[in-house]
Amino acid sequence: MTAGPSVPVGPVARERRPTLYFLREIRSFAPVHLDTEVDMTRIGALRAAALAEGRRSSWLSYVLFAAGRALAAHPEANAAIGGRVRPRVARSASVNGKFTMDHTTNGQRVVLSAVVPDLQTASLEEIQRQVDHYTGGDAEQLPEFAGARLLRRLPWVLGEAAYRARVRPLRGRAAAVGTVAVTSLSHRAVDGFHSVGGTTVTIGLGRITDRPVVRDGAVTVAPVMRLNLTFDHRVIDGAEAADLLTDLKRLLEEFEDEPARPGGTNDVGELKQFVLAHTRGQKVAGHEAVLARIRDDADGEGSWAAEWTRSAKRLELEGRLLDACRHYSMARFPFVDGAVRRRALEETVRTFDEWRRADPDIERLEVELPNGRVAAWATGMSDGVRRPLLIVSGGIVTVKEQWGPTLAAIRRLGMAGIVTEMPGVGENTLPYDRDAWRMLPGLLDHVADRADVADSYALALSFSGHLALRAALDDRRIRGVLTAGAPVSGFFTDRDWQAALPRITVDTLAHLMDRKPDAALEELREWALRPEQLAALDIPVRYVACARDEIIPNSDVSLLRAHVRDFRSLLHDDVHGAPAHSVETQLWLIRSLLGIRGGNVPAALTIGLLYRLARLRGGAAG
């Protein structure tokens, strides 16, 4: 008997591993398929008119735009399900659209995906810009595909575990994989197909081809697309899915790139009031002139994001990159709630990245943790001399680039430094929940071979101060916490106090937690630090408080003073953030850090003298 020809057998290419992880993860889905036909005459005419004006929009972008509006009208479908023994459903306030792309990597043809956030408010132009960014960029260089590149490199078992940790947590799933998926094979002779994209609803696009249609009782020829919808029967039923598909068909056939909502969603008076602590404390040049031009929080001239962005672009043209970065960061204040602020955040990161290139010792860190990714800027990291570490972070409205310039000062103190953001803020994709404090030990683990993390300190302002105090209870590597205006207990539990909180604070917390405001405040009750926990802190805690703080109750400072063994505070007669005392606050915190660590006597004496002069000038009562 003659043996047949040998059949080559080998391992699956590494480039295909993320696809296999994905296919294993969606085996629990219960897919049901629907389809319809869409007359694309109107969109075809709009595309032709835009092209004549030099603007190109893909069919995909139009579908993403319409999907955002359709899912926003069907919140039951804009959800995710998890848990096998006790299933739970998470409904997202934002419609995040995942779309797939065909890429060739190392000779292997693979599928990559990207997520466009806030489709329900994004303009067609913004959606197209993001589609072009992902489809036209180098998949081996784009930072957004770093996770996929890591999955290819990891051993199979670790890669699959990392993928599960990324996509399974319900609270982070909307950011990780989107709430609706759109996939297209319209570039080939495919009329229609059904796919499961890992979201409750997946939309499949076939080719657009001329077909007979009936209009006003007569048969004519029109460009028609087969529109396929697959839904997870565990989350919604067929009637809801049919209504969704019908609305999507109508939105496409009657397409309107609707204008921004007049007036926006934020109270401009509150925005101007609460941004002052940031503009003054972080030396945002020319902020008075910008604020004077702002009339509303919509998207056009005179709006919050537009005027800050216009000022930032002017500063960038003048070569003032750091000032431009600060103005872009103000444009996305208080949080990203749509395409315009999303763009401002991206420009914040870009301009800071360009500015920091003049300092070779400032580097970017990207830390993959079980529930998401933390981005940070760092200095003083070395495989040779391992320096004590200072982690700097702000509150619920502050991005890391606003603290970036402090890295040079940290280095002059002989320390390594990291500036980062709270979970849910800026580029940080971790969920802001009861376990958000675990981010800090995760950062320490990441740089343990490049810094002396056993001698670490947290300069954690506002809400990140709460995370630092909680982390210090479990992680003995944190040797001291310095904070200002940090919530501890009463903020989380006092219903009367919560009822008087500024709207901007409640809305921002609800956004970070992906909850409605009332639900967010109720969930916060579980986050309060108890007296016995504070008594267990055996590290120095330094706290800057404000007598007229409208966000943090004075009872929280009293609780710290009563139970923390090594506690000192500075009290300003000011509102939250101490906008009138920013210099004293900064000098007092630096002096406190030097006092905790010891040594560096000349620096301590200099800072102490500067602080006393500033205090005399500012009238702080310590």
Coordinates of C-alpha atoms in Angstrom, one line a residue:
M1 CA 0.0 0.0 0.0
T2 CA 1.5 3.3 -1.1
A3 CA 1.4 6.2 1.4
G4 CA -0.4 9.3 0.1
P5 CA 1.3 12.6 -0.1
S6 CA 2.2 14.2 3.3
V7 CA -0.1 16.9 4.5
P8 CA 1.6 19.8 6.2
V9 CA 0.3 20.4 9.7
G10 CA 1.3 23.4 11.9
P11 CA 0.1 25.7 14.5
V12 CA -2.4 28.5 13.9
A13 CA -0.7 31.7 12.9
R14 CA -0.2 34.0 15.8
E15 CA -1.9 36.8 13.9
R16 CA -5.2 34.8 14.0
R17 CA -5.2 34.2 17.7
P18 CA -7.3 37.2 18.6
T19 CA -10.0 36.0 16.2
L20 CA -10.0 32.5 17.8
Y21 CA -10.3 34.0 21.3
F22 CA -13.2 36.1 20.1
L23 CA -15.0 33.1 18.5
R24 CA -14.7 31.1 21.7
E25 CA -16.1 34.0 23.7
I26 CA -19.2 34.4 21.6
R27 CA -20.3 30.7 21.9
S28 CA -22.7 31.7 24.6
F29 CA -24.7 34.0 22.3
A30 CA -28.2 33.1 21.2
P31 CA -28.3 34.7 17.8
V32 CA -31.5 35.3 15.8
H33 CA -31.3 36.8 12.3
L34 CA -33.4 39.4 10.5
D35 CA -32.9 41.3 7.2
T36 CA -34.5 43.9 5.0
E37 CA -33.6 46.0 1.9
V38 CA -32.8 49.7 2.0
D39 CA -33.1 52.1 -0.8
M40 CA -29.8 54.0 -0.7
T41 CA -30.8 56.7 -3.3
R42 CA -30.7 59.6 -0.8
I43 CA -27.4 58.6 0.7
G44 CA -25.9 58.1 -2.7
A45 CA -26.9 61.6 -3.6
L46 CA -25.5 63.0 -0.4
R47 CA -22.2 61.2 -1.0
A48 CA -22.0 62.6 -4.6
A49 CA -22.7 66.1 -3.4
A50 CA -20.1 65.8 -0.6
L51 CA -17.5 64.4 -3.0
A52 CA -18.1 67.4 -5.4
E53 CA -17.1 69.6 -2.4
G54 CA -14.0 67.6 -1.7
R55 CA -15.4 65.6 1.2
R56 CA -15.5 61.8 1.1
S57 CA -17.9 59.7 3.3
S58 CA -18.0 55.9 3.1
W59 CA -21.2 53.9 3.2
L60 CA -20.1 52.5 6.5
S61 CA -20.0 55.9 8.1
Y62 CA -23.6 56.6 7.1
V63 CA -24.7 53.3 8.7
L64 CA -22.7 54.0 11.9
F65 CA -24.3 57.4 12.1
A66 CA -27.9 56.0 11.7
A67 CA -27.1 53.1 14.0
G68 CA -26.2 55.5 16.8
R69 CA -29.5 57.3 16.5
A70 CA -31.5 54.0 16.2
L71 CA -29.9 52.4 19.2
A72 CA -30.3 55.6 21.3
A73 CA -34.1 55.2 20.6
H74 CA -34.0 51.6 21.7
P75 CA -32.0 51.5 24.9
E76 CA -33.1 47.9 25.7
A77 CA -31.0 46.9 22.7
N78 CA -28.0 49.1 23.7
A79 CA -27.1 46.7 26.4
A80 CA -24.8 43.7 27.2
I81 CA -25.4 40.5 29.2
G82 CA -23.0 38.6 31.3
G83 CA -22.9 35.8 33.9
R84 CA -23.9 32.2 33.3
V85 CA -25.2 31.3 36.7
R86 CA -26.8 34.6 37.5
P87 CA -27.1 36.6 34.3
R88 CA -27.0 40.4 34.5
V89 CA -27.6 43.1 32.0
A90 CA -25.7 46.4 31.7
R91 CA -27.3 49.2 29.8
S92 CA -25.0 51.9 28.4
A93 CA -25.8 55.6 28.2
S94 CA -23.7 55.9 25.1
V95 CA -23.9 54.1 21.8
N96 CA -20.4 52.9 21.0
G97 CA -20.1 51.4 17.5
K98 CA -17.6 48.7 16.7
F99 CA -16.7 48.2 13.0
T100 CA -14.4 45.6 11.5
M101 CA -11.6 46.0 9.0
D102 CA -9.6 43.7 6.7
H103 CA -5.9 44.0 7.4
T104 CA -2.8 42.0 6.3
T105 CA -0.3 41.5 9.1
N106 CA 3.0 39.6 8.6
G107 CA 1.5 38.1 5.4
Q108 CA -1.6 37.0 7.2
R109 CA -5.0 38.4 6.3
V110 CA -6.8 39.1 9.6
V111 CA -9.8 41.0 10.9
L112 CA -9.3 44.0 13.2
S113 CA -11.9 46.0 15.0
A114 CA -12.2 49.5 16.3
V115 CA -14.8 51.4 18.4
V116 CA -16.2 54.8 17.6
P117 CA -17.7 56.2 20.9
D118 CA -20.8 58.3 21.4
L119 CA -22.4 57.5 18.0
Q120 CA -25.7 59.0 19.3
T121 CA -24.2 62.5 19.2
A122 CA -21.3 62.2 16.8
S123 CA -21.4 64.1 13.5
L124 CA -21.0 62.3 10.2
E125 CA -17.7 64.2 9.7
E126 CA -16.4 63.0 13.0
I127 CA -17.3 59.4 12.4
Q128 CA -15.6 59.5 9.0
R129 CA -12.5 61.0 10.5
Q130 CA -12.3 58.1 13.0
V131 CA -13.0 55.5 10.3
D132 CA -10.2 57.0 8.2
H133 CA -7.9 57.0 11.1
Y134 CA -8.2 53.3 11.7
T135 CA -8.5 52.0 8.1
G136 CA -5.8 54.2 6.8
G137 CA -3.3 53.8 9.6
D138 CA -0.6 51.2 10.1
A139 CA -2.1 48.5 12.3
E140 CA 1.4 47.7 13.6
Q141 CA 2.0 51.2 14.9
L142 CA -1.4 52.6 15.9
P143 CA -1.6 52.6 19.8
E144 CA -5.3 51.6 19.6
F145 CA -4.2 48.2 18.3
A146 CA -1.6 47.6 21.0
G147 CA -3.9 45.2 22.7
A148 CA -4.3 43.0 19.6
R149 CA -0.5 43.0 19.1
L150 CA 0.0 41.9 22.7
L151 CA -2.5 39.1 22.3
R152 CA -0.6 37.8 19.4
R153 CA 2.7 37.7 21.4
L154 CA 1.3 36.1 24.6
P155 CA 1.3 32.3 25.1
W156 CA -2.0 30.8 24.1
V157 CA -3.4 30.3 27.7
L158 CA -2.3 33.7 28.9
G159 CA -3.6 35.4 25.7
E160 CA -7.1 33.8 26.1
A161 CA -7.2 34.8 29.7
A162 CA -6.2 38.3 28.9
Y163 CA -8.9 38.5 26.2
R164 CA -11.6 37.3 28.6
A165 CA -10.5 39.7 31.3
R166 CA -10.8 42.6 28.8
V167 CA -14.2 41.8 27.3
R168 CA -16.2 40.0 30.0
P169 CA -16.6 42.7 32.7
L170 CA -20.0 44.3 32.1
R171 CA -19.1 47.8 33.2
G172 CA -16.2 48.1 30.8
R173 CA -17.6 46.2 27.9
A174 CA -19.2 49.2 26.1
A175 CA -15.8 50.8 25.8
A176 CA -13.9 47.6 25.0
V177 CA -16.1 46.0 22.3
G178 CA -18.9 48.6 21.7
T179 CA -22.6 48.3 22.1
V180 CA -23.4 47.7 18.5
A181 CA -21.2 46.1 15.8
V182 CA -21.2 47.0 12.1
T183 CA -19.5 44.7 9.6
S184 CA -19.4 45.0 5.8
L185 CA -18.6 42.8 2.8
S186 CA -20.0 45.3 0.4
H187 CA -16.7 45.5 -1.6
R188 CA -17.4 42.0 -3.0
A189 CA -20.3 40.2 -4.8
V190 CA -22.0 39.5 -1.4
D191 CA -25.7 40.5 -1.2
G192 CA -26.1 39.7 2.4
F193 CA -24.7 37.9 5.4
H194 CA -25.3 37.5 9.1
S195 CA -22.6 37.8 11.7
V196 CA -22.2 37.9 15.5
G197 CA -20.0 40.8 16.5
G198 CA -19.9 40.3 20.3
T199 CA -22.6 42.9 20.9
T200 CA -26.3 42.5 21.5
V201 CA -26.9 43.8 18.0
T202 CA -24.7 43.2 14.9
I203 CA -25.5 44.9 11.6
G204 CA -24.2 43.3 8.4
L205 CA -23.9 45.2 5.1
G206 CA -24.0 43.6 1.7
R207 CA -23.2 45.2 -1.6
I208 CA -25.2 48.1 -3.1
T209 CA -26.6 47.2 -6.5
D210 CA -29.3 48.4 -8.8
R211 CA -32.6 46.6 -8.2
P212 CA -36.2 47.3 -9.1
V213 CA -38.2 49.2 -6.5
V214 CA -41.8 50.5 -6.4
R215 CA -42.2 54.3 -6.0
D216 CA -45.6 56.0 -6.2
G217 CA -47.1 52.9 -7.8
A218 CA -44.5 52.6 -10.6
V219 CA -41.5 50.3 -10.8
T220 CA -38.1 52.0 -11.1
V221 CA -34.5 51.1 -10.6
A222 CA -32.6 52.2 -7.5
P223 CA -29.4 51.4 -5.6
V224 CA -30.5 48.9 -2.9
M225 CA -28.5 47.4 0.0
R226 CA -29.4 44.2 1.9
L227 CA -29.3 45.1 5.6
N228 CA -28.9 42.2 8.0
L229 CA -29.4 42.4 11.7
T230 CA -28.4 39.7 14.2
F231 CA -29.5 40.1 17.8
D232 CA -28.8 38.2 21.0
H233 CA -32.1 36.6 22.1
R234 CA -30.9 36.6 25.7
V235 CA -31.1 40.4 25.8
I236 CA -34.0 41.4 23.6
D237 CA -36.9 39.7 21.7
G238 CA -37.8 39.6 18.1
A239 CA -40.4 42.4 18.3
E240 CA -37.9 44.9 19.7
A241 CA -35.3 43.8 17.1
A242 CA -37.8 44.2 14.3
D243 CA -38.7 47.7 15.5
L244 CA -35.0 48.6 15.6
L245 CA -34.4 47.3 12.1
T246 CA -37.4 49.2 10.8
D247 CA -36.2 52.5 12.4
L248 CA -32.7 51.9 11.0
K249 CA -34.1 51.4 7.5
R250 CA -36.1 54.6 7.8
L251 CA -33.1 56.6 9.1
L252 CA -31.0 55.5 6.2
E253 CA -33.6 56.1 3.5
E254 CA -34.5 59.5 5.0
F255 CA -31.0 60.4 6.1
E256 CA -30.4 63.7 7.8
D257 CA -27.0 64.8 9.3
E258 CA -28.8 66.6 12.1
P259 CA -27.4 69.7 13.7
A260 CA -26.1 69.8 17.2
R261 CA -28.7 70.2 20.0
P262 CA -29.1 73.9 20.8
G263 CA -27.6 74.9 24.1
G264 CA -25.8 71.7 24.8
T265 CA -26.2 69.6 27.9
N266 CA -24.1 71.3 30.5
D267 CA -24.9 74.5 32.5
V268 CA -22.4 77.0 31.1
G269 CA -22.5 79.0 34.3
E270 CA -21.4 75.9 36.3
L271 CA -18.7 75.1 33.8
K272 CA -17.2 78.6 34.1
Q273 CA -17.4 78.5 37.9
F274 CA -15.8 75.1 38.4
V275 CA -13.1 75.4 35.7
L276 CA -11.5 78.2 37.6
A277 CA -9.7 75.9 40.0
H278 CA -8.0 74.3 37.0
T279 CA -7.3 77.3 34.9
R280 CA -5.6 79.1 37.8
G281 CA -3.9 76.2 39.5
Q282 CA -2.4 74.9 36.3
K283 CA -1.6 78.3 34.8
V284 CA -3.9 78.1 31.8
A285 CA -2.9 81.3 29.9
G286 CA -5.6 83.6 28.6
H287 CA -8.5 81.7 30.2
E288 CA -10.4 84.9 31.0
A289 CA -10.6 85.9 27.3
V290 CA -11.8 82.5 26.3
L291 CA -14.5 82.3 29.0
A292 CA -15.8 85.7 28.0
R293 CA -16.5 84.4 24.4
I294 CA -18.5 81.3 25.5
R295 CA -22.2 81.6 25.4
D296 CA -23.5 78.0 25.4
D297 CA -22.4 74.3 25.4
A298 CA -23.5 73.4 21.9
D299 CA -21.0 72.7 19.0
G300 CA -20.9 76.0 17.1
E301 CA -19.2 79.4 17.4
G302 CA -19.4 80.7 21.0
S303 CA -19.8 77.2 22.5
W304 CA -17.6 75.8 25.2
A305 CA -15.6 73.2 23.3
A306 CA -15.4 75.3 20.1
E307 CA -13.9 78.4 21.7
W308 CA -11.4 76.5 23.8
T309 CA -10.4 74.5 20.7
R310 CA -10.1 77.7 18.6
S311 CA -7.8 79.2 21.2
A312 CA -5.8 76.0 21.4
K313 CA -5.2 75.9 17.6
R314 CA -4.0 79.5 17.7
L315 CA -1.5 78.7 20.5
E316 CA -0.3 75.7 18.6
L317 CA 0.4 77.7 15.5
E318 CA 2.4 80.1 17.7
G319 CA 4.5 77.1 18.8
R320 CA 3.2 77.2 22.4
L321 CA 2.5 73.5 22.6
L322 CA 2.0 73.2 26.3
D323 CA -0.4 76.1 26.4
A324 CA -2.3 74.6 23.5
C325 CA -2.4 71.3 25.3
R326 CA -4.0 73.0 28.4
H327 CA -6.6 74.7 26.2
Y328 CA -7.5 71.5 24.5
S329 CA -7.9 69.9 27.9
M330 CA -10.3 72.6 28.9
A331 CA -12.3 72.0 25.6
R332 CA -13.0 68.4 26.8
F333 CA -13.9 69.5 30.3
P334 CA -15.7 68.1 32.3
F335 CA -15.9 64.8 30.4
V336 CA -16.2 63.5 26.9
D337 CA -19.9 63.5 26.0
G338 CA -19.7 63.6 22.2
A339 CA -17.6 63.9 19.1
V340 CA -16.3 67.4 19.7
R341 CA -15.0 66.8 23.2
R342 CA -13.6 63.4 22.0
R343 CA -11.6 65.2 19.4
A344 CA -10.4 67.7 22.0
L345 CA -9.1 64.9 24.2
E346 CA -7.2 63.4 21.3
E347 CA -5.6 66.8 20.6
T348 CA -4.7 67.1 24.3
V349 CA -2.8 63.9 24.2
R350 CA -1.2 64.7 20.8
T351 CA 0.1 68.2 21.7
F352 CA 1.5 67.0 25.1
D353 CA 3.2 64.1 23.3
E354 CA 4.8 66.6 20.9
W355 CA 5.8 68.9 23.8
R356 CA 7.4 66.2 25.9
R357 CA 9.7 65.0 23.1
A358 CA 12.0 67.8 24.0
D359 CA 12.6 66.0 27.3
P360 CA 14.1 62.6 26.6
D361 CA 13.4 61.4 30.1
I362 CA 9.6 61.7 29.8
E363 CA 8.1 58.5 28.4
R364 CA 4.6 57.2 27.8
L365 CA 3.4 54.1 29.7
E366 CA 0.5 51.9 28.7
V367 CA -0.4 49.4 31.3
E368 CA -2.9 46.6 30.5
L369 CA -4.8 45.6 33.6
P370 CA -7.5 42.9 33.9
N371 CA -10.4 45.4 33.5
G372 CA -8.9 47.9 31.1
R373 CA -5.9 50.0 30.1
V374 CA -4.2 52.8 32.0
A375 CA -2.1 55.3 30.1
A376 CA 0.5 57.5 31.9
W377 CA 3.5 59.7 31.5
A378 CA 6.6 58.8 33.5
T379 CA 10.0 60.1 34.3
G380 CA 13.1 58.8 36.2
M381 CA 12.5 55.2 35.2
S382 CA 15.8 53.3 35.0
D383 CA 17.0 49.7 35.0
G384 CA 20.1 50.9 36.8
V385 CA 19.2 53.4 39.6
R386 CA 15.8 52.5 41.0
R387 CA 14.4 55.7 42.6
P388 CA 11.5 56.2 45.0
L389 CA 8.3 56.7 43.2
L390 CA 5.7 59.4 43.3
I391 CA 2.3 58.8 41.5
V392 CA 0.3 62.0 40.7
S393 CA -3.3 61.9 39.7
G394 CA -6.2 64.3 39.7
G395 CA -10.0 64.1 40.1
I396 CA -13.0 63.2 38.1
V397 CA -12.5 66.0 35.5
T398 CA -8.7 66.1 35.2
V399 CA -6.6 64.4 32.5
K400 CA -3.0 63.4 33.1
E401 CA -1.6 65.9 30.6
Q402 CA -2.7 68.7 33.0
W403 CA -0.2 67.3 35.5
G404 CA 2.5 66.3 33.0
P405 CA 4.7 69.4 33.6
T406 CA 5.2 68.3 37.2
L407 CA 7.4 65.5 36.0
A408 CA 10.5 67.7 35.7
A409 CA 10.0 68.9 39.3
I410 CA 9.6 65.3 40.6
R411 CA 12.9 64.3 38.9
R412 CA 14.6 67.3 40.6
L413 CA 13.5 65.8 43.9
G414 CA 15.5 62.7 43.1
M415 CA 12.3 60.6 42.5
A416 CA 10.8 58.7 39.7
G417 CA 7.3 60.0 38.8
I418 CA 4.1 58.8 37.1
V419 CA 1.2 61.1 36.2
T420 CA -2.0 59.4 35.3
E421 CA -5.8 59.6 35.4
M422 CA -8.7 58.2 37.4
P423 CA -10.6 55.2 35.9
G424 CA -13.0 56.4 33.3
V425 CA -11.2 59.7 32.8
G426 CA -9.2 60.6 29.7
E427 CA -7.5 57.6 28.2
N428 CA -8.1 55.4 31.3
T429 CA -10.5 52.7 30.2
L430 CA -10.8 51.0 33.7
P431 CA -14.3 51.1 35.2
Y432 CA -14.9 53.6 38.0
D433 CA -16.4 51.3 40.6
R434 CA -15.8 50.1 44.1
D435 CA -12.6 48.3 43.1
A436 CA -11.1 51.2 41.1
W437 CA -8.4 51.6 43.7
R438 CA -6.7 48.4 42.5
M439 CA -5.3 50.6 39.6
L440 CA -2.6 51.9 41.9
P441 CA -1.1 48.5 42.9
G442 CA -1.3 47.6 39.2
L443 CA 0.8 50.6 38.3
L444 CA 3.4 49.7 41.0
D445 CA 3.6 46.2 39.7
H446 CA 4.2 47.5 36.1
V447 CA 7.2 49.6 37.0
A448 CA 8.6 47.4 39.8
D449 CA 11.8 46.6 37.9
R450 CA 12.4 50.3 37.0
A451 CA 11.6 52.1 40.2
D452 CA 11.9 51.5 44.0
V453 CA 8.1 50.9 44.4
A454 CA 8.6 49.7 48.0
D455 CA 9.1 53.4 48.7
S456 CA 6.1 54.9 46.8
Y457 CA 4.0 58.0 47.6
A458 CA 0.7 59.1 46.1
L459 CA -0.1 62.8 45.4
A460 CA -3.7 62.0 44.6
L461 CA -6.0 65.0 44.4
S462 CA -9.8 65.2 44.9
F463 CA -11.5 61.8 44.1
S464 CA -8.3 60.0 43.4
G465 CA -7.3 60.7 47.0
H466 CA -10.1 58.4 48.1
L467 CA -8.6 55.7 45.8
A468 CA -5.1 56.2 47.2
L469 CA -6.3 55.9 50.8
R470 CA -8.2 52.7 50.0
A471 CA -5.2 51.3 48.1
A472 CA -2.8 52.1 51.0
L473 CA -4.8 49.8 53.3
D474 CA -3.9 46.8 51.1
D475 CA -0.6 47.8 49.6
R476 CA 2.2 48.5 52.0
R477 CA 4.4 49.9 49.3
I478 CA 2.5 53.1 49.5
R479 CA 4.4 55.0 52.2
G480 CA 2.4 58.2 52.3
V481 CA -0.7 59.9 50.8
L482 CA -1.0 63.6 50.0
T483 CA -4.3 64.9 48.8
A484 CA -6.6 67.9 48.6
G485 CA -10.4 67.8 48.7
A486 CA -10.7 64.0 48.8
P487 CA -14.0 62.4 49.7
V488 CA -13.8 59.9 52.5
S489 CA -17.1 58.9 54.0
G490 CA -19.9 61.6 54.4
F491 CA -19.7 62.5 50.7
F492 CA -20.7 58.9 49.9
T493 CA -23.4 58.4 52.5
D494 CA -25.0 61.7 53.5
R495 CA -28.1 62.0 51.4
D496 CA -28.8 65.6 52.4
W497 CA -25.3 66.6 51.4
Q498 CA -25.7 64.8 48.1
A499 CA -29.0 66.6 47.3
A500 CA -27.1 69.9 47.3
L501 CA -24.2 68.8 45.1
P502 CA -23.4 70.8 42.0
R503 CA -25.0 69.2 38.9
I504 CA -21.7 69.1 37.1
T505 CA -20.3 66.8 39.9
V506 CA -23.3 64.4 39.8
D507 CA -23.4 64.3 36.0
T508 CA -19.6 63.5 35.8
L509 CA -19.8 60.8 38.4
A510 CA -22.8 59.3 36.6
H511 CA -20.9 59.4 33.3
L512 CA -17.8 57.7 34.8
M513 CA -19.9 55.0 36.5
D514 CA -22.2 54.6 33.4
R515 CA -25.2 55.0 35.6
K516 CA -28.1 57.4 35.8
P517 CA -27.5 60.1 38.5
D518 CA -29.8 58.7 41.1
A519 CA -28.4 55.2 40.7
A520 CA -24.8 56.5 40.8
L521 CA -25.3 58.2 44.1
E522 CA -27.0 55.2 45.6
E523 CA -24.1 52.9 44.5
L524 CA -21.6 55.3 46.1
R525 CA -22.9 54.4 49.6
E526 CA -20.8 51.2 49.5
W527 CA -17.6 53.1 48.9
A528 CA -17.3 55.0 52.2
L529 CA -14.1 54.4 54.3
R530 CA -15.0 53.2 57.8
P531 CA -13.4 54.6 61.0
E532 CA -11.7 51.2 61.6
Q533 CA -10.1 51.3 58.1
L534 CA -8.8 54.8 58.7
A535 CA -7.4 53.8 62.1
A536 CA -5.5 50.9 60.3
L537 CA -3.6 53.4 58.2
D538 CA -0.1 53.4 59.5
I539 CA 1.3 56.0 57.0
P540 CA 1.4 59.8 57.0
V541 CA -1.7 61.4 55.4
R542 CA -1.6 65.1 54.5
Y543 CA -4.8 66.8 53.5
V544 CA -5.7 70.3 52.0
A545 CA -9.2 71.2 53.0
C546 CA -11.5 74.2 52.1
A547 CA -13.9 75.7 54.7
R548 CA -16.5 76.5 52.0
D549 CA -16.1 73.3 50.0
E550 CA -19.4 72.7 48.1
I551 CA -18.4 69.1 47.1
I552 CA -16.6 67.6 50.1
P553 CA -18.3 67.9 53.5
N554 CA -16.2 69.1 56.4
S555 CA -17.1 65.9 58.3
D556 CA -14.8 64.0 56.1
V557 CA -11.8 66.0 57.2
S558 CA -12.9 65.6 60.9
L559 CA -13.1 61.9 60.4
L560 CA -9.6 61.7 59.1
R561 CA -8.3 63.8 62.0
A562 CA -10.1 61.7 64.5
H563 CA -8.9 58.3 63.3
V564 CA -5.7 58.5 61.2
R565 CA -2.6 58.4 63.5
D566 CA -0.3 60.5 61.5
F567 CA -2.5 63.2 60.0
R568 CA -1.9 66.9 59.2
S569 CA -4.1 69.3 57.3
L570 CA -4.1 72.8 55.8
L571 CA -7.4 74.7 55.8
H572 CA -8.2 77.4 53.2
D573 CA -11.1 79.8 53.4
D574 CA -12.1 78.9 49.9
V575 CA -14.3 76.7 47.7
H576 CA -13.5 73.2 46.3
G577 CA -10.1 73.2 44.6
A578 CA -9.0 76.3 46.4
P579 CA -8.7 78.4 43.2
A580 CA -7.6 81.5 45.2
H581 CA -4.8 79.5 47.0
S582 CA -3.3 77.3 44.4
V583 CA 0.3 78.4 45.1
E584 CA 0.1 77.8 48.8
T585 CA -1.5 74.4 48.2
Q586 CA 1.2 73.3 45.8
L587 CA 4.0 74.4 48.1
W588 CA 2.5 72.9 51.2
L589 CA 2.1 69.5 49.5
I590 CA 5.7 69.6 48.3
R591 CA 6.9 70.6 51.7
S592 CA 4.8 67.8 53.2
L593 CA 6.3 65.2 50.8
L594 CA 9.8 66.3 51.7
G595 CA 9.0 66.1 55.4
I596 CA 7.6 62.6 55.1
R597 CA 10.6 61.3 53.2
G598 CA 13.3 63.2 55.1
G599 CA 16.6 64.2 53.7
N600 CA 17.1 66.9 51.0
V601 CA 17.3 69.6 53.7
P602 CA 18.2 72.5 51.3
A603 CA 15.1 71.8 49.2
A604 CA 12.9 71.5 52.3
L605 CA 14.1 74.8 53.7
T606 CA 13.6 76.6 50.3
I607 CA 10.1 75.2 49.9
G608 CA 9.2 76.0 53.5
L609 CA 10.3 79.7 53.0
L610 CA 8.4 80.0 49.8
Y611 CA 5.3 78.5 51.4
R612 CA 5.4 80.9 54.3
L613 CA 5.7 83.9 52.0
A614 CA 2.8 82.6 49.9
R615 CA 0.7 82.0 53.0
L616 CA 1.3 85.5 54.2
R617 CA 0.2 86.8 50.8
G618 CA -2.8 84.5 50.5
G619 CA -4.1 84.6 54.0
A620 CA -4.4 80.8 54.5
A621 CA -5.3 79.5 57.9
G622 CA -3.3 76.3 58.6

